[in-house]
Coordinates of C-alpha atoms in Angstrom, one line a residue:
X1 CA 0.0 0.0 0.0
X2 CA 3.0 2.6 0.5
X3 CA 4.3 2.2 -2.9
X4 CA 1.4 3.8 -4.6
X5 CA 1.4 6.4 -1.9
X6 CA 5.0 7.0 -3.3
X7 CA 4.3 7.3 -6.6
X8 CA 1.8 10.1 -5.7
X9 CA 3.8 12.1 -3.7
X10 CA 6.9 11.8 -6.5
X11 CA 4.9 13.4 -9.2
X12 CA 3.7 16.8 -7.8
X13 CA 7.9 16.7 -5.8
X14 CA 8.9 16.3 -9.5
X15 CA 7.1 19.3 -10.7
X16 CA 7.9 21.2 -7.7
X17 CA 11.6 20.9 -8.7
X18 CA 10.9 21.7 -12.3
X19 CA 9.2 24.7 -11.3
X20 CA 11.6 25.6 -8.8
X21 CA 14.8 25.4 -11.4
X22 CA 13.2 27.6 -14.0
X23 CA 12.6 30.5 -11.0
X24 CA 16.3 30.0 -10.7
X25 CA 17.0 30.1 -14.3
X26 CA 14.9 32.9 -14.7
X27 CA 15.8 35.1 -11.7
X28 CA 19.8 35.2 -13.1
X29 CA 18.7 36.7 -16.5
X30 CA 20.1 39.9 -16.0
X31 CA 17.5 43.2 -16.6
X32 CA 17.3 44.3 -20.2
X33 CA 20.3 47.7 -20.2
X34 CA 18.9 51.4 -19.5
X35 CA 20.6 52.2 -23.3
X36 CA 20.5 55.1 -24.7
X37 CA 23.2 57.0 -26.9
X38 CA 23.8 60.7 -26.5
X39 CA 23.8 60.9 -30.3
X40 CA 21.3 61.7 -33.1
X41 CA 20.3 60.3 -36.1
X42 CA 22.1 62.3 -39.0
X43 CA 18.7 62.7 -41.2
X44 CA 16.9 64.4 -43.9
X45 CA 12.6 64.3 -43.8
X46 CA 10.1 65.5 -45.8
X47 CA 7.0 65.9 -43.5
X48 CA 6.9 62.1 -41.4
X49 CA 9.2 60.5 -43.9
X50 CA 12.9 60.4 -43.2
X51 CA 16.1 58.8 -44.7
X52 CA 19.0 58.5 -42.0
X53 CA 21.9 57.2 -41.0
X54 CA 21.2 55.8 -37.0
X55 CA 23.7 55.8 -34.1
X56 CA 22.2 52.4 -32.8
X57 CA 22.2 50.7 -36.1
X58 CA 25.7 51.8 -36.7
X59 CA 27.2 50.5 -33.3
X60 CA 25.3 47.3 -33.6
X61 CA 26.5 46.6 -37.6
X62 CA 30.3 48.0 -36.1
X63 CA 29.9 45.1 -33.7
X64 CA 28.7 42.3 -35.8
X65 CA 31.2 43.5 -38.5
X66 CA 33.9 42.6 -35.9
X67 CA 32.0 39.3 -35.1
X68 CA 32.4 38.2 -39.0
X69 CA 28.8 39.3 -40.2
X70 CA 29.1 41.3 -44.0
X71 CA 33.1 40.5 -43.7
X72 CA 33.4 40.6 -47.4
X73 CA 32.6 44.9 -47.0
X74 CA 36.0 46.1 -48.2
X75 CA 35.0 49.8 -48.8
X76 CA 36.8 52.5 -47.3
X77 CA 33.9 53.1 -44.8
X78 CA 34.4 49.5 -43.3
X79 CA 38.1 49.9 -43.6
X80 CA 38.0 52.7 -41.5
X81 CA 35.8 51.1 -39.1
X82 CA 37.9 48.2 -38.7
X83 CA 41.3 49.8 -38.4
X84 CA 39.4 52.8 -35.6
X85 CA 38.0 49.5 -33.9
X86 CA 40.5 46.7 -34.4
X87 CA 42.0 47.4 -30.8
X88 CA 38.4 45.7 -29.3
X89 CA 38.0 42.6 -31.7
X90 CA 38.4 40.7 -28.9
X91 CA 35.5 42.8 -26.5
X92 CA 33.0 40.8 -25.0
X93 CA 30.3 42.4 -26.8
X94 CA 32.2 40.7 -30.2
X95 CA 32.5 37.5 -28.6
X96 CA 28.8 37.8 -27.7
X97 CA 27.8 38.4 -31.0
X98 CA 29.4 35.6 -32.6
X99 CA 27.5 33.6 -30.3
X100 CA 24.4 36.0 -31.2
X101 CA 25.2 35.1 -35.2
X102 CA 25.1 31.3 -34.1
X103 CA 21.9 31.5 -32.0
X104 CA 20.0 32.8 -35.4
X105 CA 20.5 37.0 -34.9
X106 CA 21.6 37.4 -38.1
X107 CA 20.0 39.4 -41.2
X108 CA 17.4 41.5 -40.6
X109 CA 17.2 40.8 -36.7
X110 CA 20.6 42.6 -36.5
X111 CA 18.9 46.0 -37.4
X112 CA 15.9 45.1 -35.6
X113 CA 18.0 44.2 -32.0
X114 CA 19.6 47.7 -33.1
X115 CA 16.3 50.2 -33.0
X116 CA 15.2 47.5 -29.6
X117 CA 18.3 48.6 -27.8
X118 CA 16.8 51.5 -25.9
X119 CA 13.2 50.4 -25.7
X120 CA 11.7 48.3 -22.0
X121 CA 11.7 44.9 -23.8
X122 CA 12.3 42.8 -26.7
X123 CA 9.8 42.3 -29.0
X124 CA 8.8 39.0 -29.7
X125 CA 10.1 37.8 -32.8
X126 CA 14.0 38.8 -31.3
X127 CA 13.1 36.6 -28.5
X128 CA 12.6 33.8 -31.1
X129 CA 15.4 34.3 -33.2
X130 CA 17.7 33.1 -30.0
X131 CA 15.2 30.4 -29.3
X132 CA 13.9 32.4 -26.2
X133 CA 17.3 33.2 -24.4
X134 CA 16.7 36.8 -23.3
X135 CA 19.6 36.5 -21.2
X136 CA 21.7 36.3 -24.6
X137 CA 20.2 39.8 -25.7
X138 CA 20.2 41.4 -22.4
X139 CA 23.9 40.2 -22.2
X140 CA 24.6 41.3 -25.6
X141 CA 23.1 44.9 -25.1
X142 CA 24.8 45.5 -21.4
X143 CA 28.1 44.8 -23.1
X144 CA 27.4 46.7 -26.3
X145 CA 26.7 49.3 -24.3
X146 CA 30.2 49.1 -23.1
X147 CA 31.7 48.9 -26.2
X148 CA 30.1 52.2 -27.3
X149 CA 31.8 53.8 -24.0
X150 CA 35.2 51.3 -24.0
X151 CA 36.1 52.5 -27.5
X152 CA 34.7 56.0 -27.7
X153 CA 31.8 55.0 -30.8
X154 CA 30.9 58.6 -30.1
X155 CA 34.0 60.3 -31.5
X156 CA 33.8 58.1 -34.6
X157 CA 30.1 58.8 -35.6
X158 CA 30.3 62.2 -35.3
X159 CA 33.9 62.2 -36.8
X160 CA 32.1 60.9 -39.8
X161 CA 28.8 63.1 -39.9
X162 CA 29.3 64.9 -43.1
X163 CA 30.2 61.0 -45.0
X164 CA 27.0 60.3 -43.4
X165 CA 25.2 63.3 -45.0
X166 CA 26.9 62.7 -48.2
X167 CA 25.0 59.3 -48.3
X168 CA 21.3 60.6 -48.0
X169 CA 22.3 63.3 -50.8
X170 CA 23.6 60.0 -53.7
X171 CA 20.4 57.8 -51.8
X172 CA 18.0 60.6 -52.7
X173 CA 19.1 61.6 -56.0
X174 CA 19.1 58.2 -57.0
X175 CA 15.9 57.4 -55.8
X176 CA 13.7 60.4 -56.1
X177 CA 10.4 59.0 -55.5
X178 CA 11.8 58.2 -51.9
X179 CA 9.2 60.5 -50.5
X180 CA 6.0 59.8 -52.1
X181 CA 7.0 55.7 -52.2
X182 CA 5.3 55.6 -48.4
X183 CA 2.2 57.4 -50.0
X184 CA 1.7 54.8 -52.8
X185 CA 2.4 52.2 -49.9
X186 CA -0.6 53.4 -47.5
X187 CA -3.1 53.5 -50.5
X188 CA -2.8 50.2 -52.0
X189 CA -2.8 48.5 -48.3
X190 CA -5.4 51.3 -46.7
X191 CA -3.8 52.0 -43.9
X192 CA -1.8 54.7 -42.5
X193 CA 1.7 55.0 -40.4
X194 CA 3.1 57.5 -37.9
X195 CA 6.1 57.5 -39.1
X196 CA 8.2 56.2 -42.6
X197 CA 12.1 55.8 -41.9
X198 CA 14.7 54.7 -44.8
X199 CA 17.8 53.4 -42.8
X200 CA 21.3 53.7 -45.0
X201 CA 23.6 50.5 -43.6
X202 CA 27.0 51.6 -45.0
X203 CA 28.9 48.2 -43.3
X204 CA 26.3 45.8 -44.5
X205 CA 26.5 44.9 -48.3
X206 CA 23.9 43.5 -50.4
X207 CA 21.2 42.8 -47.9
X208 CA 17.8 45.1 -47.2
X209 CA 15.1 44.1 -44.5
X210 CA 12.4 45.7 -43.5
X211 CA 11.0 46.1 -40.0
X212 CA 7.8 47.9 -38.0
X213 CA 6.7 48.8 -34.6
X214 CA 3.0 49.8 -34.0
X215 CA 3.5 53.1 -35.6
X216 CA 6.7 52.8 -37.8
X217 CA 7.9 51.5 -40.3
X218 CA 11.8 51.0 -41.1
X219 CA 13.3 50.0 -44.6
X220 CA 16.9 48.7 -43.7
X221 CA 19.2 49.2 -47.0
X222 CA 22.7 48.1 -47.7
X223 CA 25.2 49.2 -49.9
X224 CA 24.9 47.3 -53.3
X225 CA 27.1 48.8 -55.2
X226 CA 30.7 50.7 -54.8
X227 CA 32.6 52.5 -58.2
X228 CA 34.4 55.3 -58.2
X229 CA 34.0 56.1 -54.3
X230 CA 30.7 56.3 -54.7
X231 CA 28.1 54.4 -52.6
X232 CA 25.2 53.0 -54.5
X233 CA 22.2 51.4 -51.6
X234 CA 19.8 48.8 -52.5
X235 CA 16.7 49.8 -54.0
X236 CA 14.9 47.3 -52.6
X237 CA 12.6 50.1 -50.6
X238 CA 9.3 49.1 -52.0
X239 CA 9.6 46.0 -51.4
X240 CA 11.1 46.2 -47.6
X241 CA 8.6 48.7 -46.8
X242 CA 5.4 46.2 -48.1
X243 CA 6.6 43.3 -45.4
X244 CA 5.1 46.0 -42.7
X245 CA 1.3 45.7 -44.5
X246 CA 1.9 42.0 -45.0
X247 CA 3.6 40.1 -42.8
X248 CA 0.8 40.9 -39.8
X249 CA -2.1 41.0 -42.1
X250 CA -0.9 37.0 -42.8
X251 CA 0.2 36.2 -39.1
X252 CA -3.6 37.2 -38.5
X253 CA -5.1 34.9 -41.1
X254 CA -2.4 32.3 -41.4
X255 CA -5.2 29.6 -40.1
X256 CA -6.9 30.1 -43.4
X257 CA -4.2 29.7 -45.8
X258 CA -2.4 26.8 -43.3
X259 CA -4.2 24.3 -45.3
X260 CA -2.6 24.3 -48.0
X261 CA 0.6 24.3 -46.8
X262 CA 1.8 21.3 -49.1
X263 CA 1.5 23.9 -52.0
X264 CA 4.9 24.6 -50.3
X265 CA 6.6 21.2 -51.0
X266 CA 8.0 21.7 -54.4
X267 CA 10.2 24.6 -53.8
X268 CA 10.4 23.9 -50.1
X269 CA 14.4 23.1 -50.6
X270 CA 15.0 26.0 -52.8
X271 CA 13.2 28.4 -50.5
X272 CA 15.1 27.2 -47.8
X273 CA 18.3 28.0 -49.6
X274 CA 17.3 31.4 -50.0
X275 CA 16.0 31.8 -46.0
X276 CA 12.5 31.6 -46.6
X277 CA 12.1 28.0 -44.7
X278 CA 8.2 28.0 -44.0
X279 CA 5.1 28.3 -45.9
X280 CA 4.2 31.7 -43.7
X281 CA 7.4 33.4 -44.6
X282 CA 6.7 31.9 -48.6
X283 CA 3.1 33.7 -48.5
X284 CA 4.7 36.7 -46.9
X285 CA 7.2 36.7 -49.8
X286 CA 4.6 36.1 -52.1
X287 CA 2.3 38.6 -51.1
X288 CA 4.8 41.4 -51.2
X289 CA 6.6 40.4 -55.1
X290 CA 3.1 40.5 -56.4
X291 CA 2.5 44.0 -54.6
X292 CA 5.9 44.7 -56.5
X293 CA 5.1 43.5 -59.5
X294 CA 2.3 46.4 -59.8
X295 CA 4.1 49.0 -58.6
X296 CA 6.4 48.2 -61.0
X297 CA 3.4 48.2 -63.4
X298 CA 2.3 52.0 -62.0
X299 CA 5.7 52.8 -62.6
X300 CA 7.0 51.6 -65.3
X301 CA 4.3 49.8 -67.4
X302 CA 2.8 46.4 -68.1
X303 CA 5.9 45.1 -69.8
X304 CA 8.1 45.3 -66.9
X305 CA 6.5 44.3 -64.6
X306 CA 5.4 40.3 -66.6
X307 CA 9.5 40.5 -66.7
X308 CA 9.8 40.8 -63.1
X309 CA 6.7 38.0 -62.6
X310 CA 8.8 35.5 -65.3
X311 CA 11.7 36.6 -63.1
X312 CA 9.9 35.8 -59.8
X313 CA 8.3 32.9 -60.8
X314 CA 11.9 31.8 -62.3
X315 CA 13.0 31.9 -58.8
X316 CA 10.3 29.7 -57.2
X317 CA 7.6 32.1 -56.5
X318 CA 5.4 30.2 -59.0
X319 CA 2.0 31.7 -57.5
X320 CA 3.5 36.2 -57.6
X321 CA 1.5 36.2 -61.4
X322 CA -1.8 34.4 -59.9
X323 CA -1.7 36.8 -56.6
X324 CA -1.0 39.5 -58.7
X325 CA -4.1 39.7 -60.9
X326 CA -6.0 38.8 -58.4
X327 CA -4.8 42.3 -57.1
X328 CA -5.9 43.8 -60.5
X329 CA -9.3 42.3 -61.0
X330 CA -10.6 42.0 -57.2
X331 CA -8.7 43.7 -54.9
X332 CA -8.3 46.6 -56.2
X333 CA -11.7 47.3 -57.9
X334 CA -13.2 46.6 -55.5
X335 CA -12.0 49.1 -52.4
X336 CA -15.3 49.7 -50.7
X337 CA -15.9 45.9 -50.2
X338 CA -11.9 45.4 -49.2
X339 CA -10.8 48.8 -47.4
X340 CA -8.1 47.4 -46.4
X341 CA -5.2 44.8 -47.3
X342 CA -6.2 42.3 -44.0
X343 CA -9.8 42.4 -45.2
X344 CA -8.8 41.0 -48.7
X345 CA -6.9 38.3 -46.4
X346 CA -10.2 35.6 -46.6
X347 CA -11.0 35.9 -50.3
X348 CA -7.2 35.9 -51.3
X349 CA -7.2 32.2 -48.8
X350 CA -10.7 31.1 -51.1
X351 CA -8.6 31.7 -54.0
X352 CA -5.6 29.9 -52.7
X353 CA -8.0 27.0 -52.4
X354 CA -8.7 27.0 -55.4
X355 CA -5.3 26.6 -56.8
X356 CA -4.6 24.0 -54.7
X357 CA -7.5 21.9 -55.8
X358 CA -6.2 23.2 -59.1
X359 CA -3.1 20.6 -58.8
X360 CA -1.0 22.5 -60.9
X361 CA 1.2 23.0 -58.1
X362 CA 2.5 19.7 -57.8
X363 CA 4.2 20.1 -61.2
X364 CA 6.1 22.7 -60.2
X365 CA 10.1 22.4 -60.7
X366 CA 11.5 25.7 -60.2
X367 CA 14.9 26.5 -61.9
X368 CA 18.4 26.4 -59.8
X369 CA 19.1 29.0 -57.4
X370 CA 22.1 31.7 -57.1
X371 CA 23.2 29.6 -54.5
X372 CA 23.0 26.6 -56.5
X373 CA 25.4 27.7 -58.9
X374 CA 28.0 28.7 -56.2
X375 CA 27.6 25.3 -55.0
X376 CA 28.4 23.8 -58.1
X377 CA 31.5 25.5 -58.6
X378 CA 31.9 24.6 -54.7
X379 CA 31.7 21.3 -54.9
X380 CA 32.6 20.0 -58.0
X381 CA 35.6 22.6 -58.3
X382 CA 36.1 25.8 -61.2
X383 CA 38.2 25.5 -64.2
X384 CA 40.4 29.0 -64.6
X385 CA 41.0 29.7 -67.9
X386 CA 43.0 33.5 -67.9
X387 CA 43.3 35.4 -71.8
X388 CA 46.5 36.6 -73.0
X389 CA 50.0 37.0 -70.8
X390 CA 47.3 37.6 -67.8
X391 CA 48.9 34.6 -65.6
X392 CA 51.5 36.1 -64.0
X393 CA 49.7 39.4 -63.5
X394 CA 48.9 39.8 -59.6
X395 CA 45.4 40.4 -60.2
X396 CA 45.1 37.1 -61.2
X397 CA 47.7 35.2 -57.7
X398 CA 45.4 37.4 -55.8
X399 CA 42.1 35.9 -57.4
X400 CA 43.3 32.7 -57.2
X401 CA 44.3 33.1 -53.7
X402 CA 41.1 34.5 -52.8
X403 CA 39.3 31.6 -54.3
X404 CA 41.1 29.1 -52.7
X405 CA 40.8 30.7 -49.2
X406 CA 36.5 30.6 -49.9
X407 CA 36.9 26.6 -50.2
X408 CA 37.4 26.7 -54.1
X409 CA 39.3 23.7 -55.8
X410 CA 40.9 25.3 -58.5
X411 CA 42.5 24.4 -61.5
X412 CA 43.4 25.6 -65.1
X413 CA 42.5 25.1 -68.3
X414 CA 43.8 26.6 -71.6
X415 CA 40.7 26.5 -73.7
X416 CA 36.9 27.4 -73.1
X417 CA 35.6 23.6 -71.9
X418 CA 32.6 22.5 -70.7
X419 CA 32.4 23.0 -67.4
X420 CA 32.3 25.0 -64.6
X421 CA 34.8 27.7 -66.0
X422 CA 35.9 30.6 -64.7
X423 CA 36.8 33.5 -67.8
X424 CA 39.4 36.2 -66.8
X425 CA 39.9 38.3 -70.0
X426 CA 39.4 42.1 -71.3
X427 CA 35.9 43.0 -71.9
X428 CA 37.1 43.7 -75.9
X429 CA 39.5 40.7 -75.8
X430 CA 38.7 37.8 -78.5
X431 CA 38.1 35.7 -75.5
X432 CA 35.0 37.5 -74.4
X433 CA 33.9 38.1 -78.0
X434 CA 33.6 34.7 -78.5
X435 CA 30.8 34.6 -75.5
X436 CA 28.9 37.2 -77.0
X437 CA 26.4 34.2 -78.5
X438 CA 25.1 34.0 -74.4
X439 CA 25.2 37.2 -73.2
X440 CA 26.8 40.7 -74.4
X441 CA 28.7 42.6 -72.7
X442 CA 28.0 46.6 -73.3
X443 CA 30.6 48.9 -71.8
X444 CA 29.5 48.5 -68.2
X445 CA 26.0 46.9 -68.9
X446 CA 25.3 43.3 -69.4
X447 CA 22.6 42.9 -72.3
X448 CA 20.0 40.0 -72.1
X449 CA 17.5 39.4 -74.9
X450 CA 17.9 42.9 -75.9
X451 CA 17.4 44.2 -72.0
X452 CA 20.2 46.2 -70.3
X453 CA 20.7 45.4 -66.7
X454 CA 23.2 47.9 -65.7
X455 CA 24.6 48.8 -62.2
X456 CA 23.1 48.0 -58.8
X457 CA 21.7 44.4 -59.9
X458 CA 24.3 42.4 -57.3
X459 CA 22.3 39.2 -56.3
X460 CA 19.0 40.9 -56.4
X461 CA 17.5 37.8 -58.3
X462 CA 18.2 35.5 -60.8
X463 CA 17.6 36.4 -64.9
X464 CA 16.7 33.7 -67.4
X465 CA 19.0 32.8 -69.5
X466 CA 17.2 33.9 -73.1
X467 CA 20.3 32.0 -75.2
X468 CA 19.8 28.8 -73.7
X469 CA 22.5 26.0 -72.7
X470 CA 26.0 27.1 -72.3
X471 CA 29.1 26.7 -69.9
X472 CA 29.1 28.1 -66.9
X473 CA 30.7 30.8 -66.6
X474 CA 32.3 33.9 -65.0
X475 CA 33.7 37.1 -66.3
X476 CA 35.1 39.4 -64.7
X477 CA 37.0 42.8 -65.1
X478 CA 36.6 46.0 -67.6
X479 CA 39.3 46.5 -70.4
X480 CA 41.4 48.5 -67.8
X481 CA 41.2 46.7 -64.6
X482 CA 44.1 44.4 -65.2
X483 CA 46.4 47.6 -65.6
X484 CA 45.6 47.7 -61.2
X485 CA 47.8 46.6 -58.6
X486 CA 46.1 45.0 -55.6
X487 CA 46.1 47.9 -52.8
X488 CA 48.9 47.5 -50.2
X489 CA 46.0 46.2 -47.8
X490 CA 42.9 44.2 -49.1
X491 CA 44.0 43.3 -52.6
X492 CA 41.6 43.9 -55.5
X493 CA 38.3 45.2 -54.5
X494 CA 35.9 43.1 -56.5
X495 CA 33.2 45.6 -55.8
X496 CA 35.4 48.3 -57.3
X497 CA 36.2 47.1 -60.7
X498 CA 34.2 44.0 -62.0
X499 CA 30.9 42.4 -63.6
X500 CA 30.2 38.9 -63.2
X501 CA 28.1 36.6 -65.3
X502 CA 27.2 33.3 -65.0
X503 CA 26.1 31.3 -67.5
X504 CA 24.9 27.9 -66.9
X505 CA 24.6 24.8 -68.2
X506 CA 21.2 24.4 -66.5
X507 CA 19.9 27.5 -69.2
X508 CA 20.2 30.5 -66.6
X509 CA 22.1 33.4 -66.2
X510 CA 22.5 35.2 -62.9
X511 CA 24.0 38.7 -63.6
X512 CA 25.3 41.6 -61.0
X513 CA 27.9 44.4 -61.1

């Protein structure tokens, strides 16, 4: 009779002592940091819309640039950040970050933990980036904190104030429309924001984000281009901006839509490669590219924007051109009986039913990935074949060198093979003449089907390859880049001088300069 007796008083003992060790675990996570910088956003706004350059987000992307996060930056900017810095690579707030960048606070939660630092708590979705450990992000912000003070961060943001002005002035004349983009935004999803805030990220290369509080909304733009010491920023605003509408208006209404999650199955891997792992974060994608696709439409006509659905779809966004006239023929006629983006939410989840009973879906084979063909030249190694007396030149050691230090197997080849082969010749050299049956190189423009892509491109997505079949292959350089030494430091800056272009054996370009 007293081992049953046992047996009850072991359970509730048990979850005593469960109980008991998660007070204890909670009560040593340290209190989130009073934070705040005596420093101010150098800015330029236009009534509640305002491009900037942020203290915060600058400290935080110094930090994370130590930790290894965007190390292939090599502009002067990030020089001069590393050499002003490189006495506190070895801080705790680095070390904490590298941690950080192995919990899951990378991309755009490294901006987002930025604008947190000097609020009362951490929203949600940073929580679940480190799996729940607020002691990680408290830890991380106290010593942050310190690192601002330990190495003086003040004196080298406002040492760099007028760099920092000089950055608005290229983002806005390159992107004019900057102030009435928010405008166009609030109409087509009905609702209407506080405040519109265009972030320049001058250590972070290639990536944008987007990002929202209650009242705000954030577009978090990297540099994309460097020539000529000039700083080009990704002009992925409309885009970025959009995830603010959609990304709630789906969390609210992902019940409906959950169903047909296995529409997600045939691009599952090749999403996943790319960082978009679930079927919420496909719609959410999804949702936005179509909204893209008409603003390209308002913008630029009906031409461009079927190129950028062909291109979408390409990638493995196979249902942008469906979502998309379903914008055009019953969203937006019909603006009394859908105010709002979140009340089109139901019918656009009918229609999604529909497709899936549809079945097309399961046919779907989207084409290889950017990441693909880096794998491929990865893993099965790159054929180098270099044009001319270029061999000994040390552009060329320095290439190879760099190759080989990113995990490359490299060898050389005299002729154009089959292959994964790697070009190094004069834009106007026989060489690159003889390519010009795949793609055609114009001054510094690379031509597809008759279309001139031109600067700023750099991994945005993935072109069709019009030609067909091929090698695959990269060229690199302008006529005069091989007249350059490597700089005494960092070698050849490959965001200084080059276009590459692959062409693939699997019929696809992929294009950036």
């Amino acid at each position: 009779m007293r081992m049953p007796r046992a047996k009850h008083v072991l359970v509730p003992l048990s979850l005593l002592a469960l109980l008991f060790a998660f007070y204890l675990a909670q009560s040593h996570v340290p209190p989130k940091p009073d934070f705040q910088l005596n420093l101010s956003p150098v800015s330029e706004c236009s009534g509640n819309v305002c491009v900037e350059v942020n203290p915060y987000t600058e400290l935080t992307n110094v930090v994370f640039h130590l930790a290894g996060w965007n190390s292939n930056n090599a502009t002067p900017y990030s020089r001069e950040a590393g050499s002003y810095f490189s006495p506190y690579r070895n801080h705790r707030a680095v070390l904490l970050a590298k941690n950080a960048l192995r919990e899951g606070l990378g991309y755009d939660a490294i901006p987002k933990f930025a604008m947190e630092l000097n609020s009362t708590e951490w929203s949600a979705y940073l929580v679940r980036r480190v799996h729940g450990d607020k002691k990680l992000l408290n830890e991380l912000a106290t010593a942050i904190k310190d690192f601002a003070q330990d190495s003086n961060f003040s004196a080298f943001y406002e040492s760099h104030k007028e760099f920092y002005r000089e950055q608005i002035g290229l983002f806005l004349k390159e992107n004019p429309d900057v102030f009435s983009l928010p405008r166009f935004e609030e109409n087509f999803f009905g609702e209407k924001k506080s405040r519109w805030i265009f972030v320049l990220q001058p250590l972070e290369v290639y990536y944008s984000y987007g990002g929202w509080t209650n009242d705000t909304v954030y577009a978090f733009l990297g540099v994309c281009s460097f020539s000529n010491g000039t700083y080009s920023y990704c002009s992925a605003s409309t885009h970025e901006l959009a995830h603010s509408f959609v990304n709630p208006a789906v969390g609210r209404h992902y019940r409906e839509f959950k169903e047909y999650e296995e529409m997600f199955s045939p691009v599952k891997d090749v999403m996943t490669s790319m960082g978009y792992a679930s079927w919420k974060t496909y719609l959410d994608e999804t949702f936005v590219r179509a909204f893209e696709a008409y603003y390209i439409l308002k913008t630029e006509g009906n031409q461009s924007a079927e190129r950028f659905i062909k291109g979408q779809e390409a990638l493995g966004f196979y249902l942008v051109g469906r979502v998309y006239r379903a914008y055009l023929t019953e969203y937006i006629p019909n603006k009394e009986k859908y105010p709002t983006f979140e009340s089109f939410m139901p019918e656009l989840a009918r229609l999604m039913g529909n497709w899936y009973k549809e079945g097309f879906w399961k046919n779907v084979s989207p084409e290889p990935t950017i990441r693909m063909a880096f794998m491929a030249f990865k893993t099965e190694g790159v054929k180098l074949y270099v044009a001319g007396n270029l061999s000994n030149s040390e552009y060329v050691k320095s290439y190879v060198e760099m190759l080989k230090k990113a995990g490359f197997k490299v060898t050389f080849t005299k002729g154009l093979e089959s292959g994964n082969v790697i070009v190094i010749a004069p834009l106007n050299s026989p060489a690159v003449r003889g390519l010009s049956r795949y793609v055609e190189m114009r001054n510094s423009s690379v031509v597809l089907d008759g279309v001139e892509y031109s600067e700023g491109v750099f991994l945005v997505e993935a072109l069709r390859n019009p030609k067909g079949g091929g090698y695959i292959l990269l060229i690199t350089g302008t006529p005069d880049v091989f007249n350059k030494k490597p700089s005494e430091n960092s070698g050849e800056d490959l965001m200084n001088y080059h276009y590459f272009v692959y062409l693939t054996s699997l019929k696809r370009t992929v294009a950036f300069g």
